[in-house]
PDB file of C-alpha atoms in Angstrom:
ATOM      1  CA  MET A  28       0.235  -0.060   0.020  1.00  0.00           C
ATOM      2  CA  GLY A  29       1.304   3.397  -0.884  1.00  0.00           C
ATOM      3  CA  GLU A  30       2.020   6.127   1.447  1.00  0.00           C
ATOM      4  CA  LEU A  31      -1.039   8.242   0.475  1.00  0.00           C
ATOM      5  CA  LYS A  32      -3.260   5.216   0.300  1.00  0.00           C
ATOM      6  CA  ARG A  33      -2.235   4.411   3.860  1.00  0.00           C
ATOM      7  CA  ILE A  34      -3.413   7.853   5.185  1.00  0.00           C
ATOM      8  CA  ILE A  35      -6.505   7.957   3.149  1.00  0.00           C
ATOM      9  CA  TYR A  36      -7.821   4.829   5.045  1.00  0.00           C
ATOM     10  CA  ASN A  37      -6.063   5.242   8.113  1.00  0.00           C
ATOM     11  CA  CYS A  38      -7.952   6.902  11.101  1.00  0.00           C
ATOM     12  CA  GLN A  39      -5.244   6.409  13.550  1.00  0.00           C
ATOM     13  CA  GLN A  40      -2.869   8.514  11.374  1.00  0.00           C
ATOM     14  CA  ALA A  41      -5.228  11.035  10.657  1.00  0.00           C
ATOM     15  CA  THR A  42      -6.334  11.679  14.126  1.00  0.00           C
ATOM     16  CA  PHE A  43      -2.758  11.920  15.062  1.00  0.00           C
ATOM     17  CA  LEU A  44      -2.196  14.624  12.553  1.00  0.00           C
ATOM     18  CA  ILE A  45      -5.471  16.403  13.576  1.00  0.00           C
ATOM     19  CA  ASP A  46      -3.987  16.703  17.399  1.00  0.00           C
ATOM     20  CA  LYS A  47      -0.838  17.757  15.992  1.00  0.00           C
ATOM     21  CA  ARG A  48      -2.268  20.273  13.441  1.00  0.00           C
ATOM     22  CA  MET A  49      -3.996  22.111  16.357  1.00  0.00           C
ATOM     23  CA  GLU A  50      -0.603  23.556  17.244  1.00  0.00           C
ATOM     24  CA  GLY A  51       0.154  24.312  13.520  1.00  0.00           C
ATOM     25  CA  LYS A  52       2.996  21.819  13.270  1.00  0.00           C
ATOM     26  CA  ILE A  53       2.366  19.542  10.483  1.00  0.00           C
ATOM     27  CA  THR A  54       4.004  19.476   7.039  1.00  0.00           C
ATOM     28  CA  PHE A  55       2.348  20.629   3.784  1.00  0.00           C
ATOM     29  CA  ARG A  56       2.194  16.914   2.550  1.00  0.00           C
ATOM     30  CA  GLU A  57       0.474  15.955   6.048  1.00  0.00           C
ATOM     31  CA  ARG A  58      -1.824  18.711   5.402  1.00  0.00           C
ATOM     32  CA  ILE A  59      -2.803  17.506   2.161  1.00  0.00           C
ATOM     33  CA  GLU A  60      -3.114  13.906   3.177  1.00  0.00           C
ATOM     34  CA  LEU A  61      -5.260  14.835   6.160  1.00  0.00           C
ATOM     35  CA  ARG A  62      -7.549  16.836   3.923  1.00  0.00           C
ATOM     36  CA  ILE A  63      -7.969  13.854   1.449  1.00  0.00           C
ATOM     37  CA  HIS A  64      -8.779  11.516   4.557  1.00  0.00           C
ATOM     38  CA  LEU A  65     -11.351  13.964   5.987  1.00  0.00           C
ATOM     39  CA  ILE A  66     -13.293  14.265   2.582  1.00  0.00           C
ATOM     40  CA  GLN A  67     -14.526  10.884   3.098  1.00  0.00           C
ATOM     41  CA  CYS A  68     -14.282  10.297   6.791  1.00  0.00           C
ATOM     42  CA  ASP A  69     -17.085  11.911   9.006  1.00  0.00           C
ATOM     43  CA  VAL A  70     -16.003  10.131  12.111  1.00  0.00           C
ATOM     44  CA  CYS A  71     -12.592  12.067  12.057  1.00  0.00           C
ATOM     45  CA  LYS A  72     -14.358  15.173  11.318  1.00  0.00           C
ATOM     46  CA  LEU A  73     -16.460  14.653  14.464  1.00  0.00           C
ATOM     47  CA  TYR A  74     -13.057  14.020  16.107  1.00  0.00           C
ATOM     48  CA  ILE A  75     -11.906  17.327  14.976  1.00  0.00           C
ATOM     49  CA  LYS A  76     -14.703  19.118  16.794  1.00  0.00           C
ATOM     50  CA  GLN A  77     -14.606  17.007  19.799  1.00  0.00           C
ATOM     51  CA  SER A  78     -10.740  17.258  20.293  1.00  0.00           C
ATOM     52  CA  GLU A  79     -11.030  21.169  19.906  1.00  0.00           C
ATOM     53  CA  LYS A  80     -13.875  21.242  22.474  1.00  0.00           C
ATOM     54  CA  ILE A  81     -11.580  19.099  24.787  1.00  0.00           C
ATOM     55  CA  ASN A  82      -8.713  21.721  24.612  1.00  0.00           C
ATOM     56  CA  GLU A  83     -11.200  24.431  25.346  1.00  0.00           C
ATOM     57  CA  MET A  84     -12.630  22.541  28.265  1.00  0.00           C
ATOM     58  CA  ILE A  85      -9.088  21.679  29.661  1.00  0.00           C
ATOM     59  CA  LYS A  86      -8.210  25.323  29.378  1.00  0.00           C
ATOM     60  CA  SER A  87     -11.173  26.644  31.056  1.00  0.00           C
ATOM     61  CA  LEU A  88     -11.100  23.986  33.807  1.00  0.00           C
ATOM     62  CA  LEU A  89      -7.379  24.726  34.767  1.00  0.00           C
ATOM     63  CA  LYS A  90      -7.518  28.438  34.358  1.00  0.00           C
ATOM     64  CA  THR A  91     -10.665  29.322  36.290  1.00  0.00           C
ATOM     65  CA  PRO A  92     -10.157  29.488  39.732  1.00  0.00           C
ATOM     66  CA  THR A  93     -12.267  27.048  41.809  1.00  0.00           C
ATOM     67  CA  GLY A  94     -14.387  29.842  43.137  1.00  0.00           C
ATOM     68  CA  LEU A  95     -13.431  29.499  46.705  1.00  0.00           C
ATOM     69  CA  GLU A  96      -9.929  30.669  47.389  1.00  0.00           C
ATOM     70  CA  ILE A  97      -7.710  27.935  48.636  1.00  0.00           C
ATOM     71  CA  LEU A  98      -5.757  29.213  51.498  1.00  0.00           C
ATOM     72  CA  LEU A  99      -2.692  27.847  53.203  1.00  0.00           C
ATOM     73  CA  ASP A 100      -3.461  26.588  56.708  1.00  0.00           C
ATOM     74  CA  ASP A 101      -2.652  29.126  59.260  1.00  0.00           C
ATOM     75  CA  THR A 102      -0.744  26.849  61.558  1.00  0.00           C
ATOM     76  CA  PHE A 103       1.435  25.953  58.896  1.00  0.00           C
ATOM     77  CA  LYS A 104       1.926  29.609  57.901  1.00  0.00           C
ATOM     78  CA  ASP A 105       2.964  30.496  61.569  1.00  0.00           C
ATOM     79  CA  GLU A 106       5.424  27.534  61.594  1.00  0.00           C
ATOM     80  CA  LEU A 107       6.782  28.716  58.372  1.00  0.00           C
ATOM     81  CA  GLN A 108       7.252  32.168  59.693  1.00  0.00           C
ATOM     82  CA  VAL A 109       9.275  30.878  62.473  1.00  0.00           C
ATOM     83  CA  LYS A 110      11.516  28.784  60.245  1.00  0.00           C
ATOM     84  CA  ILE A 111      12.274  31.843  57.980  1.00  0.00           C
ATOM     85  CA  ASP A 112      12.839  34.216  61.024  1.00  0.00           C
ATOM     86  CA  THR A 113      15.326  31.463  62.413  1.00  0.00           C
ATOM     87  CA  GLN A 114      17.166  31.416  58.971  1.00  0.00           C
ATOM     88  CA  LEU A 115      17.248  35.200  58.959  1.00  0.00           C
ATOM     89  CA  ASN A 116      18.565  35.386  62.361  1.00  0.00           C
ATOM     90  CA  LYS A 117      21.486  32.762  61.884  1.00  0.00           C
ATOM     91  CA  ASN A 118      22.867  35.127  59.050  1.00  0.00           C
TER      92      ASN A 118
ATOM     93  CA  MET B   7       2.267  58.531  37.491  1.00  0.00           C
ATOM     94  CA  ILE B   8       3.987  56.254  39.610  1.00  0.00           C
ATOM     95  CA  ILE B   9       7.376  55.055  38.443  1.00  0.00           C
ATOM     96  CA  PRO B  10       8.011  51.732  39.645  1.00  0.00           C
ATOM     97  CA  PRO B  11      11.441  50.976  41.344  1.00  0.00           C
ATOM     98  CA  THR B  12      13.942  49.808  39.136  1.00  0.00           C
ATOM     99  CA  ASP B  13      15.566  47.697  41.795  1.00  0.00           C
ATOM    100  CA  HIS B  14      13.331  45.284  43.522  1.00  0.00           C
ATOM    101  CA  GLN B  15      14.172  44.517  47.258  1.00  0.00           C
ATOM    102  CA  LEU B  16      13.897  41.171  48.835  1.00  0.00           C
ATOM    103  CA  GLU B  17      11.929  41.252  52.092  1.00  0.00           C
ATOM    104  CA  PRO B  18      11.938  37.758  53.394  1.00  0.00           C
ATOM    105  CA  LYS B  19      10.257  38.681  56.712  1.00  0.00           C
ATOM    106  CA  ASN B  20       7.032  39.372  54.840  1.00  0.00           C
ATOM    107  CA  TRP B  21       7.062  36.555  52.509  1.00  0.00           C
ATOM    108  CA  VAL B  22       4.687  34.339  54.370  1.00  0.00           C
ATOM    109  CA  LYS B  23       2.030  37.129  54.679  1.00  0.00           C
ATOM    110  CA  ALA B  24       2.539  38.341  51.172  1.00  0.00           C
ATOM    111  CA  TYR B  25       3.071  35.191  49.096  1.00  0.00           C
ATOM    112  CA  ALA B  26       2.110  31.991  50.993  1.00  0.00           C
ATOM    113  CA  ASP B  27      -1.547  31.799  49.844  1.00  0.00           C
ATOM    114  CA  TYR B  28      -0.604  32.844  46.251  1.00  0.00           C
ATOM    115  CA  LEU B  29       2.127  30.367  45.893  1.00  0.00           C
ATOM    116  CA  TYR B  30       0.160  27.512  47.544  1.00  0.00           C
ATOM    117  CA  MET B  31      -2.676  28.219  44.918  1.00  0.00           C
ATOM    118  CA  TYR B  32      -0.135  28.132  42.180  1.00  0.00           C
ATOM    119  CA  ALA B  33       1.224  24.897  43.322  1.00  0.00           C
ATOM    120  CA  ILE B  34      -2.282  23.179  43.968  1.00  0.00           C
ATOM    121  CA  THR B  35      -3.736  24.003  40.544  1.00  0.00           C
ATOM    122  CA  ARG B  36      -0.521  22.407  38.982  1.00  0.00           C
ATOM    123  CA  ILE B  37       0.163  19.312  41.106  1.00  0.00           C
ATOM    124  CA  ASN B  38      -3.118  18.559  42.862  1.00  0.00           C
ATOM    125  CA  ASP B  39      -2.195  17.431  46.129  1.00  0.00           C
ATOM    126  CA  GLU B  40      -2.333  19.647  49.187  1.00  0.00           C
ATOM    127  CA  GLU B  41       0.184  18.087  51.212  1.00  0.00           C
ATOM    128  CA  GLN B  42       2.903  18.164  48.556  1.00  0.00           C
ATOM    129  CA  ALA B  43       1.902  21.735  47.522  1.00  0.00           C
ATOM    130  CA  GLN B  44       2.333  22.777  51.207  1.00  0.00           C
ATOM    131  CA  ASP B  45       5.851  21.521  51.211  1.00  0.00           C
ATOM    132  CA  LEU B  46       6.575  23.023  47.837  1.00  0.00           C
ATOM    133  CA  VAL B  47       5.724  26.624  49.442  1.00  0.00           C
ATOM    134  CA  GLN B  48       8.095  26.023  52.329  1.00  0.00           C
ATOM    135  CA  GLU B  49      10.924  24.539  50.074  1.00  0.00           C
ATOM    136  CA  THR B  50      10.377  27.603  48.173  1.00  0.00           C
ATOM    137  CA  PHE B  51      10.830  30.107  50.561  1.00  0.00           C
ATOM    138  CA  LEU B  52      13.804  28.156  52.097  1.00  0.00           C
ATOM    139  CA  ALA B  53      15.485  27.905  48.748  1.00  0.00           C
ATOM    140  CA  GLY B  54      14.757  31.635  48.200  1.00  0.00           C
ATOM    141  CA  LEU B  55      16.594  32.527  51.635  1.00  0.00           C
ATOM    142  CA  GLN B  56      19.719  30.607  50.354  1.00  0.00           C
ATOM    143  CA  ALA B  57      19.446  32.367  46.917  1.00  0.00           C
ATOM    144  CA  MET B  58      18.984  35.742  48.072  1.00  0.00           C
ATOM    145  CA  GLY B  59      22.339  36.623  47.073  1.00  0.00           C
ATOM    146  CA  ARG B  60      21.811  35.936  43.457  1.00  0.00           C
ATOM    147  CA  PHE B  61      18.737  38.150  43.354  1.00  0.00           C
ATOM    148  CA  ALA B  62      19.467  40.904  40.959  1.00  0.00           C
ATOM    149  CA  GLY B  63      16.587  42.895  41.420  1.00  0.00           C
ATOM    150  CA  LYS B  64      15.259  42.718  37.998  1.00  0.00           C
ATOM    151  CA  SER B  65      12.125  40.934  38.547  1.00  0.00           C
ATOM    152  CA  SER B  66       9.351  41.507  41.442  1.00  0.00           C
ATOM    153  CA  GLU B  67       9.916  39.481  44.619  1.00  0.00           C
ATOM    154  CA  ARG B  68       6.772  37.538  43.592  1.00  0.00           C
ATOM    155  CA  THR B  69       7.928  36.537  40.035  1.00  0.00           C
ATOM    156  CA  TRP B  70      11.391  35.565  41.395  1.00  0.00           C
ATOM    157  CA  LEU B  71       9.634  33.289  43.978  1.00  0.00           C
ATOM    158  CA  THR B  72       7.039  32.025  41.705  1.00  0.00           C
ATOM    159  CA  ALA B  73      10.063  30.945  39.394  1.00  0.00           C
ATOM    160  CA  ILE B  74      11.723  29.070  42.076  1.00  0.00           C
ATOM    161  CA  LEU B  75       8.261  27.280  42.897  1.00  0.00           C
ATOM    162  CA  LYS B  76       7.921  26.565  39.121  1.00  0.00           C
ATOM    163  CA  ASN B  77      11.211  24.595  39.079  1.00  0.00           C
ATOM    164  CA  LYS B  78      10.182  22.574  42.005  1.00  0.00           C
ATOM    165  CA  ILE B  79       6.991  21.701  40.155  1.00  0.00           C
ATOM    166  CA  ILE B  80       8.616  20.389  37.164  1.00  0.00           C
ATOM    167  CA  ASP B  81      10.820  18.395  39.539  1.00  0.00           C
ATOM    168  CA  VAL B  82       7.576  16.915  40.962  1.00  0.00           C
ATOM    169  CA  TYR B  83       6.514  16.113  37.564  1.00  0.00           C
ATOM    170  CA  ARG B  84       9.664  14.507  36.561  1.00  0.00           C
ATOM    171  CA  LYS B  85       9.683  12.343  39.703  1.00  0.00           C
ATOM    172  CA  ARG B  86       6.076  11.335  39.118  1.00  0.00           C
ATOM    173  CA  SER B  87       6.646  10.175  35.804  1.00  0.00           C
ATOM    174  CA  SER B  88      10.253   8.665  36.159  1.00  0.00           C
ATOM    175  CA  GLY B  89       8.570   5.428  36.782  1.00  0.00           C
ATOM    176  CA  LEU B  90       7.109   5.692  33.344  1.00  0.00           C
ATOM    177  CA  LYS B  91      10.445   6.663  31.893  1.00  0.00           C
ATOM    178  CA  THR B  92      11.236   3.516  29.902  1.00  0.00           C
ATOM    179  CA  GLN B  93       7.540   2.354  29.442  1.00  0.00           C
ATOM    180  CA  GLU B  94       5.944   5.649  28.817  1.00  0.00           C
ATOM    181  CA  LEU B  95       5.243   4.995  25.213  1.00  0.00           C
ATOM    182  CA  THR B  96       4.336   1.434  25.701  1.00  0.00           C
ATOM    183  CA  ASN B  97       0.888   0.984  27.599  1.00  0.00           C
ATOM    184  CA  ALA B  98       0.184   3.179  30.407  1.00  0.00           C
ATOM    185  CA  GLU B  99      -1.914   1.519  33.240  1.00  0.00           C
ATOM    186  CA  GLY B 100      -5.702   1.950  32.428  1.00  0.00           C
ATOM    187  CA  GLU B 101      -5.055   3.041  28.940  1.00  0.00           C
ATOM    188  CA  VAL B 102      -7.520   2.077  26.329  1.00  0.00           C
ATOM    189  CA  THR B 103      -5.370   1.030  23.350  1.00  0.00           C
ATOM    190  CA  ASN B 104      -7.827  -0.601  20.894  1.00  0.00           C
ATOM    191  CA  PHE B 105      -9.228   2.427  19.290  1.00  0.00           C
ATOM    192  CA  PHE B 106      -8.100   1.426  15.868  1.00  0.00           C
ATOM    193  CA  ASP B 107      -8.158  -1.680  13.897  1.00  0.00           C
ATOM    194  CA  GLU B 108      -4.526  -3.143  13.915  1.00  0.00           C
ATOM    195  CA  ALA B 109      -4.613  -3.945  10.469  1.00  0.00           C
ATOM    196  CA  ASP B 110      -6.176  -1.097   8.531  1.00  0.00           C
ATOM    197  CA  GLY B 111      -6.191   1.690  11.254  1.00  0.00           C
ATOM    198  CA  HIS B 112     -10.015   2.323  10.972  1.00  0.00           C
ATOM    199  CA  TRP B 113     -11.957   3.079  14.044  1.00  0.00           C
ATOM    200  CA  ASN B 114     -13.131   0.257  15.973  1.00  0.00           C
ATOM    201  CA  LYS B 115     -16.755   0.711  16.234  1.00  0.00           C
ATOM    202  CA  GLN B 116     -16.963   0.462  20.044  1.00  0.00           C
ATOM    203  CA  ASN B 117     -14.458   3.240  20.501  1.00  0.00           C
ATOM    204  CA  ALA B 118     -15.350   5.368  17.597  1.00  0.00           C
ATOM    205  CA  PRO B 119     -16.515   9.063  18.357  1.00  0.00           C
ATOM    206  CA  GLN B 120     -20.139   9.557  18.424  1.00  0.00           C
ATOM    207  CA  HIS B 121     -22.150  12.569  18.799  1.00  0.00           C
ATOM    208  CA  PHE B 122     -22.796  13.365  22.580  1.00  0.00           C
ATOM    209  CA  GLY B 123     -23.308  16.205  24.887  1.00  0.00           C
ATOM    210  CA  LEU B 124     -19.908  17.444  24.230  1.00  0.00           C
ATOM    211  CA  ASP B 125     -20.776  18.666  20.797  1.00  0.00           C
ATOM    212  CA  ASP B 126     -23.136  21.491  21.850  1.00  0.00           C
ATOM    213  CA  TYR B 127     -21.463  22.099  25.141  1.00  0.00           C
ATOM    214  CA  ASP B 128     -20.022  25.587  25.674  1.00  0.00           C
ATOM    215  CA  PRO B 129     -17.231  25.470  28.256  1.00  0.00           C
ATOM    216  CA  LEU B 130     -17.321  29.171  28.761  1.00  0.00           C
ATOM    217  CA  GLN B 131     -20.835  29.178  29.690  1.00  0.00           C
ATOM    218  CA  GLY B 132     -21.255  26.088  31.785  1.00  0.00           C
ATOM    219  CA  LYS B 133     -19.086  24.501  34.224  1.00  0.00           C
ATOM    220  CA  GLU B 134     -21.353  21.452  35.162  1.00  0.00           C
ATOM    221  CA  PHE B 135     -19.311  19.007  33.168  1.00  0.00           C
ATOM    222  CA  ASN B 136     -16.096  19.999  34.692  1.00  0.00           C
ATOM    223  CA  HIS B 137     -16.291  17.323  37.232  1.00  0.00           C
ATOM    224  CA  ILE B 138     -16.557  14.586  34.589  1.00  0.00           C
ATOM    225  CA  LEU B 139     -13.401  16.105  32.819  1.00  0.00           C
ATOM    226  CA  LYS B 140     -11.506  16.281  36.232  1.00  0.00           C
ATOM    227  CA  LYS B 141     -12.300  12.547  36.775  1.00  0.00           C
ATOM    228  CA  CYS B 142     -11.181  11.629  33.189  1.00  0.00           C
ATOM    229  CA  MET B 143      -8.052  13.542  33.620  1.00  0.00           C
ATOM    230  CA  GLU B 144      -7.146  11.856  36.814  1.00  0.00           C
ATOM    231  CA  LYS B 145      -7.186   8.663  34.937  1.00  0.00           C
ATOM    232  CA  LEU B 146      -4.485   9.707  32.771  1.00  0.00           C
ATOM    233  CA  PRO B 147      -0.802   8.736  33.701  1.00  0.00           C
ATOM    234  CA  ALA B 148       1.205  11.370  35.645  1.00  0.00           C
ATOM    235  CA  LEU B 149       3.486  12.274  32.511  1.00  0.00           C
ATOM    236  CA  TRP B 150       0.437  13.023  30.329  1.00  0.00           C
ATOM    237  CA  LEU B 151      -1.172  15.189  32.850  1.00  0.00           C
ATOM    238  CA  ALA B 152       1.958  17.011  33.316  1.00  0.00           C
ATOM    239  CA  VAL B 153       2.234  17.670  29.525  1.00  0.00           C
ATOM    240  CA  PHE B 154      -1.391  18.932  29.552  1.00  0.00           C
ATOM    241  CA  THR B 155      -1.035  21.036  32.579  1.00  0.00           C
ATOM    242  CA  MET B 156       2.073  22.746  31.117  1.00  0.00           C
ATOM    243  CA  LYS B 157       0.671  23.246  27.686  1.00  0.00           C
ATOM    244  CA  HIS B 158      -3.006  24.627  28.530  1.00  0.00           C
ATOM    245  CA  LEU B 159      -2.553  26.161  32.054  1.00  0.00           C
ATOM    246  CA  ASP B 160       0.914  28.000  31.355  1.00  0.00           C
ATOM    247  CA  ASP B 161       0.637  27.872  27.532  1.00  0.00           C
ATOM    248  CA  GLU B 162       4.329  26.590  27.316  1.00  0.00           C
ATOM    249  CA  PRO B 163       5.681  26.188  23.913  1.00  0.00           C
ATOM    250  CA  THR B 164       6.153  22.576  22.728  1.00  0.00           C
ATOM    251  CA  ASP B 165       9.963  22.997  23.095  1.00  0.00           C
ATOM    252  CA  THR B 166       9.709  24.070  26.562  1.00  0.00           C
ATOM    253  CA  VAL B 167       7.572  21.167  27.642  1.00  0.00           C
ATOM    254  CA  CYS B 168       9.940  18.694  26.079  1.00  0.00           C
ATOM    255  CA  ALA B 169      13.007  20.017  27.503  1.00  0.00           C
ATOM    256  CA  ASP B 170      11.375  20.365  31.215  1.00  0.00           C
ATOM    257  CA  LEU B 171      10.047  16.928  31.150  1.00  0.00           C
ATOM    258  CA  LYS B 172      12.794  15.326  29.213  1.00  0.00           C
ATOM    259  CA  ILE B 173      10.815  13.859  26.360  1.00  0.00           C
ATOM    260  CA  SER B 174      11.615  13.914  22.874  1.00  0.00           C
ATOM    261  CA  ALA B 175       9.460  15.811  20.338  1.00  0.00           C
ATOM    262  CA  SER B 176       8.158  12.647  18.612  1.00  0.00           C
ATOM    263  CA  ASN B 177       7.223  11.313  22.243  1.00  0.00           C
ATOM    264  CA  TYR B 178       5.286  14.626  22.866  1.00  0.00           C
ATOM    265  CA  TRP B 179       3.040  14.291  20.031  1.00  0.00           C
ATOM    266  CA  VAL B 180       2.372  10.612  20.637  1.00  0.00           C
ATOM    267  CA  ILE B 181       1.527  11.519  24.316  1.00  0.00           C
ATOM    268  CA  ILE B 182      -0.871  14.288  23.257  1.00  0.00           C
ATOM    269  CA  HIS B 183      -2.632  11.994  20.783  1.00  0.00           C
ATOM    270  CA  ARG B 184      -2.961   9.276  23.149  1.00  0.00           C
ATOM    271  CA  ALA B 185      -4.136  11.517  25.997  1.00  0.00           C
ATOM    272  CA  LYS B 186      -6.600  13.028  23.710  1.00  0.00           C
ATOM    273  CA  LEU B 187      -7.915   9.612  22.535  1.00  0.00           C
ATOM    274  CA  ASN B 188      -8.311   8.409  25.896  1.00  0.00           C
ATOM    275  CA  LEU B 189      -9.863  11.577  27.376  1.00  0.00           C
ATOM    276  CA  ARG B 190     -12.330  11.813  24.627  1.00  0.00           C
ATOM    277  CA  ALA B 191     -13.414   8.324  25.044  1.00  0.00           C
ATOM    278  CA  CYS B 192     -13.669   8.783  28.743  1.00  0.00           C
ATOM    279  CA  LEU B 193     -15.876  11.665  28.378  1.00  0.00           C
ATOM    280  CA  GLN B 194     -18.146   9.979  25.778  1.00  0.00           C
ATOM    281  CA  LYS B 195     -18.345   6.922  27.980  1.00  0.00           C
ATOM    282  CA  THR B 196     -19.223   9.147  31.201  1.00  0.00           C
ATOM    283  CA  TRP B 197     -21.292  11.738  29.672  1.00  0.00           C
ATOM    284  CA  MET B 198     -23.743   9.804  27.890  1.00  0.00           C
TER     285      MET B 198
END
């Protein structure tokens, strides 16, 4: 099977290129091959949409503060202050 | 107009009061472990005290301390994933591997993408599915999660992620792909 033919029928390779393309890092040749694959593959087209959506979700999950501020335990802070003061007095 | 001082000063006596909560929050969003995050804040301050002589005053105190913490977080990522070093690209534990037909690379029917709630979901509008995403992300191997966190939370370029986590560029792309396949499948399964 030729190189081109492999990608045309290969969803594994196509989805690999889809995820890579999202960062704009595929070659011209890969781009063409992917386009040809997508002409006849609706499942991979759906994969593109979902994969993009997942990136958005991850970003929004990671970047949104949880709502409640997570604060460091006060006792731990006090102990930490003591440690720092001790170090400072040594010098 | 206030002209910012060109030389920043370090005042370690105020570090806990001024930065402990900020640094703790920074750590916990990246490593998701309260106890370890606490330890890292402490280590950051202590390392900062040791390194005070090397502070050039070019960045703010907070930026400087955050940079120290960031290096420590990357160390954690490395440690967490070092067990995977040799096998990171063989199958990770719990990983679904049979997405595609071995012979022709076609989607296997039971793992192929289908339409589900994700398609009409607006992540900027609702957060009600965040818990599903969180659950699914927790199932990913440590190294993969580290890659995602660096990429999406810190918008680190690929080169930086690879250098920091000591992975090759080609492994990086394989990890991104596999992580995405697994996350997508997990979301589809849990969401429907």
